Structure formats: structure tokens, C-alpha cells
PDB file of C-alpha atoms in Angstrom:
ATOM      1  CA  UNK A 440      20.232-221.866  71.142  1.00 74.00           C
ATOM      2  CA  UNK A 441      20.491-219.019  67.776  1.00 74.00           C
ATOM      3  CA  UNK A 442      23.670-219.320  66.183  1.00 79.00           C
ATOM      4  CA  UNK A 443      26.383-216.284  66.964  1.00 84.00           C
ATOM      5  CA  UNK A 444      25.021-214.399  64.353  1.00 83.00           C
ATOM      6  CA  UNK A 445      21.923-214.109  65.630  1.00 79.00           C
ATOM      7  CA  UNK A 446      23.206-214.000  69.381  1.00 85.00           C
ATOM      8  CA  UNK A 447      25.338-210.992  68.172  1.00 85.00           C
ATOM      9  CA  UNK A 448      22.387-208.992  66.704  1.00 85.00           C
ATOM     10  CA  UNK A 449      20.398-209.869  69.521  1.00 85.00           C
ATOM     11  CA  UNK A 450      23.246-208.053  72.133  1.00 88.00           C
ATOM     12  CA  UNK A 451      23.442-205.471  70.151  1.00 87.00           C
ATOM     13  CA  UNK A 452      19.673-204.883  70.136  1.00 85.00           C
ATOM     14  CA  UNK A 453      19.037-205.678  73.629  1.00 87.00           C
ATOM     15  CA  UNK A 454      21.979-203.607  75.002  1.00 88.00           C
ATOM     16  CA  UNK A 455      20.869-200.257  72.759  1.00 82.00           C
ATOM     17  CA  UNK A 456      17.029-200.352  73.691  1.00 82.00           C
ATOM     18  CA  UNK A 457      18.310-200.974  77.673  1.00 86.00           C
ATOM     19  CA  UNK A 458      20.500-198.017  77.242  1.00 84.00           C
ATOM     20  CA  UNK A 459      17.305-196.202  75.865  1.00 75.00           C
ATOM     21  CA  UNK A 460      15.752-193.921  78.431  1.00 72.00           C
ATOM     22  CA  UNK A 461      12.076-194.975  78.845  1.00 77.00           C
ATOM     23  CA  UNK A 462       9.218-195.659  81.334  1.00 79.00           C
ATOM     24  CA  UNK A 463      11.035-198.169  83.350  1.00 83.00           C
ATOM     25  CA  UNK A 464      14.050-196.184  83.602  1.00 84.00           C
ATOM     26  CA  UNK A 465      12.257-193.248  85.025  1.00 83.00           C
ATOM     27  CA  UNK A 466      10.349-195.014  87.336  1.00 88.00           C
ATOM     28  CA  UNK A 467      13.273-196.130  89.065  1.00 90.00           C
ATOM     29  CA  UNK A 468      14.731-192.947  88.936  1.00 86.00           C
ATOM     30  CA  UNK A 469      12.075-191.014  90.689  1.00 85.00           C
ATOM     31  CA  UNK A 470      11.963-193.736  93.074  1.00 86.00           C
ATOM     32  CA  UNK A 471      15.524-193.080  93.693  1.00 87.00           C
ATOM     33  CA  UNK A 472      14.970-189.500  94.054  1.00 83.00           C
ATOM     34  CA  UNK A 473      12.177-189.858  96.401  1.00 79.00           C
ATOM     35  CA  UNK A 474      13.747-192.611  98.754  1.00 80.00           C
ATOM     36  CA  UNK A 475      17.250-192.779  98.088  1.00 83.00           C
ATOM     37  CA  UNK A 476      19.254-195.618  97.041  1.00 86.00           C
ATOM     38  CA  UNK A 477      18.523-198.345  98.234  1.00 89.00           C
ATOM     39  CA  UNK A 478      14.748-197.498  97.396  1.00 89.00           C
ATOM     40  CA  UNK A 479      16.361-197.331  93.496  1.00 90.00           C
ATOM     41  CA  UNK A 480      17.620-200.218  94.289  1.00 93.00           C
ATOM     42  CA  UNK A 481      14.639-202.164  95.486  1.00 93.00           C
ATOM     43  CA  UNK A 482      12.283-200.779  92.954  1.00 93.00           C
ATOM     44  CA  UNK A 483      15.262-201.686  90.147  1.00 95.00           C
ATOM     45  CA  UNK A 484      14.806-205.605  91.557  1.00 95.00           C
ATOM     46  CA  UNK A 485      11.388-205.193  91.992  1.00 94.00           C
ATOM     47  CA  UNK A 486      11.103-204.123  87.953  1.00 94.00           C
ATOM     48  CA  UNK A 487      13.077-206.862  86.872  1.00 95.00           C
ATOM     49  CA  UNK A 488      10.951-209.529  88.943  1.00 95.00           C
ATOM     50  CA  UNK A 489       8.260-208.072  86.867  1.00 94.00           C
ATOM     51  CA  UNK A 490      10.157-208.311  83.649  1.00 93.00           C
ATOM     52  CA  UNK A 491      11.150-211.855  84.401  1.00 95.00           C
ATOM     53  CA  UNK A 492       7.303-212.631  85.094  1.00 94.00           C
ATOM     54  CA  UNK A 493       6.693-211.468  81.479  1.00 92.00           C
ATOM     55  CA  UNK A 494       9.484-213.540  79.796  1.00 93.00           C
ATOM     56  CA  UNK A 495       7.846-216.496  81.534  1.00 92.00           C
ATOM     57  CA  UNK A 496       4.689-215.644  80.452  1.00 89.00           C
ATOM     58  CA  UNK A 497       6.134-214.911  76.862  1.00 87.00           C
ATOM     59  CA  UNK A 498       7.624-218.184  76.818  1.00 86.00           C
ATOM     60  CA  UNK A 499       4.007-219.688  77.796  1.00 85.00           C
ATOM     61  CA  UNK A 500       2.255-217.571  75.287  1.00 82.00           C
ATOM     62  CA  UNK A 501       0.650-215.788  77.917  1.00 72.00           C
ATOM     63  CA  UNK A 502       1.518-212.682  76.716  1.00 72.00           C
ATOM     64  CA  UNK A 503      -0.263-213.664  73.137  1.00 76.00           C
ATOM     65  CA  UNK A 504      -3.954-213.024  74.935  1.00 74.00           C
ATOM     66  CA  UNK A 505      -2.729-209.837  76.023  1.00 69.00           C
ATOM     67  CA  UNK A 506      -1.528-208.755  72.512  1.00 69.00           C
ATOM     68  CA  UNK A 507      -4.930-210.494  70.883  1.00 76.00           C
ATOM     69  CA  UNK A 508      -7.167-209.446  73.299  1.00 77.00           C
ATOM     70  CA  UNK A 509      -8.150-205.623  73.158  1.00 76.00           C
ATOM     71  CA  UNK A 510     -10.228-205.868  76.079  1.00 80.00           C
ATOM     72  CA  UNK A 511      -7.702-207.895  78.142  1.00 74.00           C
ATOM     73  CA  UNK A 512      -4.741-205.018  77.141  1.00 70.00           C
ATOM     74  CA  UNK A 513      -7.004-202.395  78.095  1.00 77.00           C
ATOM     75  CA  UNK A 514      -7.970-203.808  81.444  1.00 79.00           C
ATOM     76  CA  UNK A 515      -4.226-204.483  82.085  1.00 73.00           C
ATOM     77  CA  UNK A 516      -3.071-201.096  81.056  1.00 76.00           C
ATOM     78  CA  UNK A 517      -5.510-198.881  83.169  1.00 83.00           C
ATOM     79  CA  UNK A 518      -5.044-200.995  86.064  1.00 81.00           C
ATOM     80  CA  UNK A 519      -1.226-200.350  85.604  1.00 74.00           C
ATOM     81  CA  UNK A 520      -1.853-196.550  84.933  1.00 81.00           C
ATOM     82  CA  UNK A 521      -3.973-195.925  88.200  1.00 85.00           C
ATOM     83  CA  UNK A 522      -1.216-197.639  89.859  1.00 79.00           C
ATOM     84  CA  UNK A 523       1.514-195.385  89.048  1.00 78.00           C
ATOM     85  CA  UNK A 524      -0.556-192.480  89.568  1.00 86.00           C
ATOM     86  CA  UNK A 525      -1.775-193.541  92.730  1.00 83.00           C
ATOM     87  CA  UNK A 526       1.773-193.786  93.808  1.00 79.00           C
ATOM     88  CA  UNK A 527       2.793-189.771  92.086  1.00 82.00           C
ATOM     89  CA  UNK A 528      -0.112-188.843  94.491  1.00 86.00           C
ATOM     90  CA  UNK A 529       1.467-189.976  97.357  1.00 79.00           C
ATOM     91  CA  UNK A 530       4.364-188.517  97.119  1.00 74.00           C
ATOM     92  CA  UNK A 531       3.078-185.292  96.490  1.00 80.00           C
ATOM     93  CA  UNK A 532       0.879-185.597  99.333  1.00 79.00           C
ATOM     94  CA  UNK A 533       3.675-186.581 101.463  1.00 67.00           C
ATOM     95  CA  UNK A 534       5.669-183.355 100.511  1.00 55.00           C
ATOM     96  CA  UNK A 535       4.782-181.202 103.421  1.00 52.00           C
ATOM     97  CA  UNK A 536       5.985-184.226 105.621  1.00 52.00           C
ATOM     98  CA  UNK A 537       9.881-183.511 106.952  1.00 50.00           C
ATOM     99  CA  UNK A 538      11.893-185.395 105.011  1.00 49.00           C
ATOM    100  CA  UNK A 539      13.496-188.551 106.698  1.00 48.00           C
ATOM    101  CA  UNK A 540      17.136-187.683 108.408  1.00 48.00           C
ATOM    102  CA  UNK A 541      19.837-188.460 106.183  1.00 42.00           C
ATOM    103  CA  UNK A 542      21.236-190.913 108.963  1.00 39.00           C
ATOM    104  CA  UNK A 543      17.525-192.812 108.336  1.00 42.00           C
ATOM    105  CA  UNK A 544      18.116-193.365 104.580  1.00 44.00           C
ATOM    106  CA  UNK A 545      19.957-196.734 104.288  1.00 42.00           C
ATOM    107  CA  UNK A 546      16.639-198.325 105.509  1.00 46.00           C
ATOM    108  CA  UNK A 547      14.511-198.437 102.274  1.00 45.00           C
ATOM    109  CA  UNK A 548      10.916-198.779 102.384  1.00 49.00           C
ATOM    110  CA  UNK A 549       9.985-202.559 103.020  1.00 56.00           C
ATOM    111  CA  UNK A 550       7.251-202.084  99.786  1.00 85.00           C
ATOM    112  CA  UNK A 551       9.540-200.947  96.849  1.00 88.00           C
ATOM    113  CA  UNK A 552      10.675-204.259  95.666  1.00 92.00           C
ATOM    114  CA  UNK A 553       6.348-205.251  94.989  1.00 91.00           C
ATOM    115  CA  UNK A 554       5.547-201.930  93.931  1.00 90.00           C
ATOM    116  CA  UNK A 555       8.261-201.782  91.299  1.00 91.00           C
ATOM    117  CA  UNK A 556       7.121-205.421  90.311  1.00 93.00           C
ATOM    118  CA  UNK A 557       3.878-204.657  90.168  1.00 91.00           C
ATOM    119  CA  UNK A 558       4.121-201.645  87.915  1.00 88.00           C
ATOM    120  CA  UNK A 559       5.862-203.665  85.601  1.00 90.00           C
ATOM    121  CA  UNK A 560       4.484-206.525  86.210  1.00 90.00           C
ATOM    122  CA  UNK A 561       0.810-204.433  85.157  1.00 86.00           C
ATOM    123  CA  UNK A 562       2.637-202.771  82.121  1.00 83.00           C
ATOM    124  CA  UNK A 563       1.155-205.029  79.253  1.00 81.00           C
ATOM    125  CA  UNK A 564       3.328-203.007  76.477  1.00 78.00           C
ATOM    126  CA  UNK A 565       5.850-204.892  78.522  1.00 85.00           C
ATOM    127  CA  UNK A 566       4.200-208.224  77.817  1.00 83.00           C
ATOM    128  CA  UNK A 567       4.200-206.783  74.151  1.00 80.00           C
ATOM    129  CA  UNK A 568       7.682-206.015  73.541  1.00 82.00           C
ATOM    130  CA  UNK A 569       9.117-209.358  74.397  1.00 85.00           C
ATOM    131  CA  UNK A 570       6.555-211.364  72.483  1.00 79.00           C
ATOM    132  CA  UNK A 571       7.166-209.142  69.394  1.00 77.00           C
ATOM    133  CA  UNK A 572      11.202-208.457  70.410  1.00 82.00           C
ATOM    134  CA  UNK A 573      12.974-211.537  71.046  1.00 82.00           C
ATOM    135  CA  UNK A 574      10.998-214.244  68.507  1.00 79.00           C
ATOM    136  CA  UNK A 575      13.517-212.317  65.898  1.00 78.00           C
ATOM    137  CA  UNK A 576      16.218-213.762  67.198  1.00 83.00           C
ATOM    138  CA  UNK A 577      14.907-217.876  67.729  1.00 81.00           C
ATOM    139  CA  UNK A 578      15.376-220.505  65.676  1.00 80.00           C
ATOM    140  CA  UNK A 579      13.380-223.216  65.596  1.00 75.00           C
ATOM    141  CA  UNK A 580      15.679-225.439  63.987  1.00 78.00           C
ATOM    142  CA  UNK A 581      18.128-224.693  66.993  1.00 80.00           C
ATOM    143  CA  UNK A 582      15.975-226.136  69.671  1.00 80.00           C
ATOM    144  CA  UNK A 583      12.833-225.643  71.987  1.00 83.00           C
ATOM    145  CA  UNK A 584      11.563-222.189  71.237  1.00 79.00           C
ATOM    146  CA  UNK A 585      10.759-221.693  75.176  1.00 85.00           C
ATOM    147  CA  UNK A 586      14.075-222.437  76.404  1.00 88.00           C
ATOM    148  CA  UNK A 587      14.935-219.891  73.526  1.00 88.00           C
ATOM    149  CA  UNK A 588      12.588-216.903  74.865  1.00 88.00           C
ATOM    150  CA  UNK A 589      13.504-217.832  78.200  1.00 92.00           C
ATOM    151  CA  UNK A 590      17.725-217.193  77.823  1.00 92.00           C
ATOM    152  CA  UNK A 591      17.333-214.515  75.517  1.00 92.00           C
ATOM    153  CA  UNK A 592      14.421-212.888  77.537  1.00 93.00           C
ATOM    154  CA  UNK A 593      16.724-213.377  80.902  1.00 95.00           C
ATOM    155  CA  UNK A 594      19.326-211.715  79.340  1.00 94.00           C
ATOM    156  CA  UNK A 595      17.248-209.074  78.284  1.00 94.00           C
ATOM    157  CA  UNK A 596      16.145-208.514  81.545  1.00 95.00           C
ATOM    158  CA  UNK A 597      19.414-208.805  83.000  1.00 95.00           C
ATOM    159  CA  UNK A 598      20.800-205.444  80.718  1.00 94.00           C
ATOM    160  CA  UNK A 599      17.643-203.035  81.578  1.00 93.00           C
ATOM    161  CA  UNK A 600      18.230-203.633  85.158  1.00 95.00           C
ATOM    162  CA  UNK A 601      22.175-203.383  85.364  1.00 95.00           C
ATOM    163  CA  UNK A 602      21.575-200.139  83.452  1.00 93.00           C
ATOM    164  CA  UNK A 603      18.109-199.159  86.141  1.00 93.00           C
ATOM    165  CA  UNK A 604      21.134-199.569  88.850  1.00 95.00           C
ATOM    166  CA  UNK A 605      23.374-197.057  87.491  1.00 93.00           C
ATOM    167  CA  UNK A 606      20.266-194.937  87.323  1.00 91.00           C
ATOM    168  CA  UNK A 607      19.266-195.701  91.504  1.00 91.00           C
ATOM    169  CA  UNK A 608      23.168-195.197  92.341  1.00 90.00           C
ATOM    170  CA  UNK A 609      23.293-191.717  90.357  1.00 88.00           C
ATOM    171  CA  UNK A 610      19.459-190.473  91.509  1.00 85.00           C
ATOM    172  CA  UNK A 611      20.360-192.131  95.091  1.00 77.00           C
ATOM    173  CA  UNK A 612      23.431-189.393  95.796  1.00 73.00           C
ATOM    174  CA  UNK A 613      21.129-186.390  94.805  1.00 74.00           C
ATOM    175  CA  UNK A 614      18.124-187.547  96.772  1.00 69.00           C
ATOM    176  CA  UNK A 615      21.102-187.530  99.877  1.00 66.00           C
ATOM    177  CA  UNK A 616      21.903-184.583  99.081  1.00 65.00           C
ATOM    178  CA  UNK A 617      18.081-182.968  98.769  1.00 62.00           C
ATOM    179  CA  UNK A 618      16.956-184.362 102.106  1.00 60.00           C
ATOM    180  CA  UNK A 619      19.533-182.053 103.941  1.00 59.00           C
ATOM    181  CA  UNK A 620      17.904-178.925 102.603  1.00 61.00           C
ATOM    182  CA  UNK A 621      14.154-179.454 103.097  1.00 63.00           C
ATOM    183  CA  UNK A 622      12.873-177.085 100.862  1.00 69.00           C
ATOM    184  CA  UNK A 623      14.299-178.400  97.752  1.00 65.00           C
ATOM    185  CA  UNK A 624      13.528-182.133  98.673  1.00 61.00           C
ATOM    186  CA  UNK A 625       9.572-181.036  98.914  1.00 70.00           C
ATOM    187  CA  UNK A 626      10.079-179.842  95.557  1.00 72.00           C
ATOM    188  CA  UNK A 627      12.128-182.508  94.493  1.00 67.00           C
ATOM    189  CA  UNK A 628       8.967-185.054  96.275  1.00 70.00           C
ATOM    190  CA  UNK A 629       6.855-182.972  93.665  1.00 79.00           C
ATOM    191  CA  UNK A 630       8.860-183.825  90.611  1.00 76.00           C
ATOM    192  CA  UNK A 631       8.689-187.079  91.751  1.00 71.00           C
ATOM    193  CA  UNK A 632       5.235-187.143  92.067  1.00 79.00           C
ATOM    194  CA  UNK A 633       4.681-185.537  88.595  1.00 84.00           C
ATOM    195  CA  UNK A 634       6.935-188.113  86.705  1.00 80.00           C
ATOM    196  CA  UNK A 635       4.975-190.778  87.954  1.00 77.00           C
ATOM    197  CA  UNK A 636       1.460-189.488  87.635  1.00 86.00           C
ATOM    198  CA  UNK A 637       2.980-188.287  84.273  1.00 84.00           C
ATOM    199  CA  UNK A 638       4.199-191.698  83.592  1.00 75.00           C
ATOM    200  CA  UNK A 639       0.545-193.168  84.621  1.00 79.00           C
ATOM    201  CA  UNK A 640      -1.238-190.685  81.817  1.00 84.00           C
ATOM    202  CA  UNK A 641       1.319-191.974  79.561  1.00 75.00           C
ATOM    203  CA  UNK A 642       0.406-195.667  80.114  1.00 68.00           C
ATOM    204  CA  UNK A 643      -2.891-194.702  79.905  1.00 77.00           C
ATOM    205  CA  UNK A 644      -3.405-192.720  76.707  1.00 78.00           C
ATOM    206  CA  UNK A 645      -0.519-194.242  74.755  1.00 63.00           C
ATOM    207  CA  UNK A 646      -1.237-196.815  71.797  1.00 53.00           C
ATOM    208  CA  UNK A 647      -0.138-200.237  71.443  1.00 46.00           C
ATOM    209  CA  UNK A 648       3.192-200.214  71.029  1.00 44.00           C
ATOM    210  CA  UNK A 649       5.817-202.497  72.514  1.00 43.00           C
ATOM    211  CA  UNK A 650       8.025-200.684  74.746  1.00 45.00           C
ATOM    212  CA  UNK A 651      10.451-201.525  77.477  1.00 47.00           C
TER     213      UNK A 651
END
């Protein structure tokens, strides 16, 4: 494992980019605002399955074809773009619908958890970040560089989603609180929609840079 030194610099790092608002983090919270809680919640677990998926794949040098391969990354990041804005359409599509009784909430939608892991899980600036982010803090000399990638990418994972559940239990209350007026939770089912179809352009037209 790095020595403390470098396992201090690497908290530090890891802790401010999870605190960072970015794609991830606003996925799950328009998730949470269009399903509640425990939809945040799912979708939170379903991002870090996909996060986990690229640590592993990091660790394999998977994530090496993807950052090599310009045809590979581009595949990967449309497919992941069409994704998220096939999900902003339906939930703008759904908007006319009545929204769900608050009683009805606690159930979350069975498909969350693999549609948060698939968006991150097709999110190859994912892939990028921790093949370019946590090689700064190995050391060869301190043993096998994949059980290396594998702690510090674990941990990694581990902030972003603690801080992705603060987000679903904050976004979770409002959505509540939207469904018993059902005017402002169609609107609110249109903001949702437009953050992730937003989100989706973003993915789309965005350069390669490693983000979380």
C-alpha cells in the first residue's frame, strides 16, 4: 500500500473532487426528484456499481483501450449519451401522468439500481478519471499496483456515493413534498427531464477529459 503521505494526499483529493458537484451528482439528484428517495437511493448504488466496474477495469487496464482508442471512447460515450437522454425523455413524457400518491413512494422503481449503473457504467470519462486519477498516488515499490488501484479506487468510490446519498436524502424530501401539489411536480418531472437530456448533450459534445 502508498505510504501515509501519499494516503493523505490521496483523501484529501478524493474527498474534494466527491464533494465537487458534477454529472454523477446530478444524475442522482434528478432521480431523486423524480422518484423520491429511495429512487436516489437506488440510482446512488446503482452509480457506484458502475464506478466499482471501472476501478476493476482500471486495475485490468481495461480502461487503457478506452483512453487509447478514439473510436472505442466515442462509441462508449454516445451510447452513454443516448442513454441519459432517452431516460430525460421519459420523464418528460410521463409529466401529464398523475403523480404517484405520496403513500406509494417508499416503493422505488425495481430499474433504478441498473439504470444508474449503466449510465455510469457507459460514462467512459469515468473509465478516464481513475486511470489518470489514482496511478498518482501508487507506488510500485509498495506492492502489486492492482491491489493498489483497487483500495484506493474502492475508496474513491466509497466518498462519491456517501456524498450521492446526502444528495437522494435532501432531493428525496422535496420530491415528497412536490407530488402533493401536482402542478409543480409536472414541472418539477420537466426539470428532471431537462437535466438529464441536458446531462446526455453534455456527455455527448464534451472533450476528453476525466471527470467523475
Amino acid at each position: 500500500m502508498p505510504d501515509s503521505a501519499h494516503l493523505l494526499a490521496f483523501a484529501i483529493a478524493a474527498t474534494t473532487i466527491a464533494l465537487i458537484p458534477g454529472p454523477g451528482m446530478l444524475y442522482v439528484l434528478a432521480r431523486s426528484l423524480g422518484g423520491g428517495r429511495q429512487e436516489g437511493l437506488r440510482s446512488t448504488a446503482g452509480t457506484g456499481i458502475g464506478g466499482l466496474a471501472h476501478v476493476a477495469a482500471a486495475a485490468a487496464g481495461l480502461s487503457a483501450i478506452i483512453a487509447t482508442s478514439a473510436t472505442a471512447f466515442t462509441v462508449v460515450k454516445y451510447l452513454g449519451a443516448a442513454y441519459l437522454v432517452w431516460l430525460g425523455a421519459r420523464a418528460i413524457l410521463s409529466r401529464d401522468h398523475e403523480a404517484p400518491a405520496v403513500a406509494e413512494q417508499a416503493p422505488a422503481r425495481s430499474n433504478a439500481l441498473r439504470q444508474g449503473a449503466l449510465t455510469e457504467i457507459l460514462n467512459p470519462k469515468t473509465a478516464l478519471f481513475f486511470l489518470t486519477f489514482l496511478p498518482q498516488f501508487c507506488q510500485p515499490e509498495n506492492g502489486p499496483l492492482v491491489l493498489q488501484v483497487l483500495a484506493l479506487g474502492t475508496v474513491s468510490v466509497a466518498l462519491n456515493t456517501l456524498v450521492d446519498v446526502g444528495v437522494a436524502f435532501a432531493a428525496g424530501g422535496i420530491s415528497r413534498r412536490l407530488r402533493e401539489h401536482p402542478r409543480m411536480w409536472r414541472r418539477q418531472q420537466l426539470a428532471t427531464g431537462s437535466i438529464l437530456i441536458g446531462l446526455g448533450a453534455y456527455a455527448a459534445l464534451a472533450g476528453h477529459r476525466a471527470e467523475k
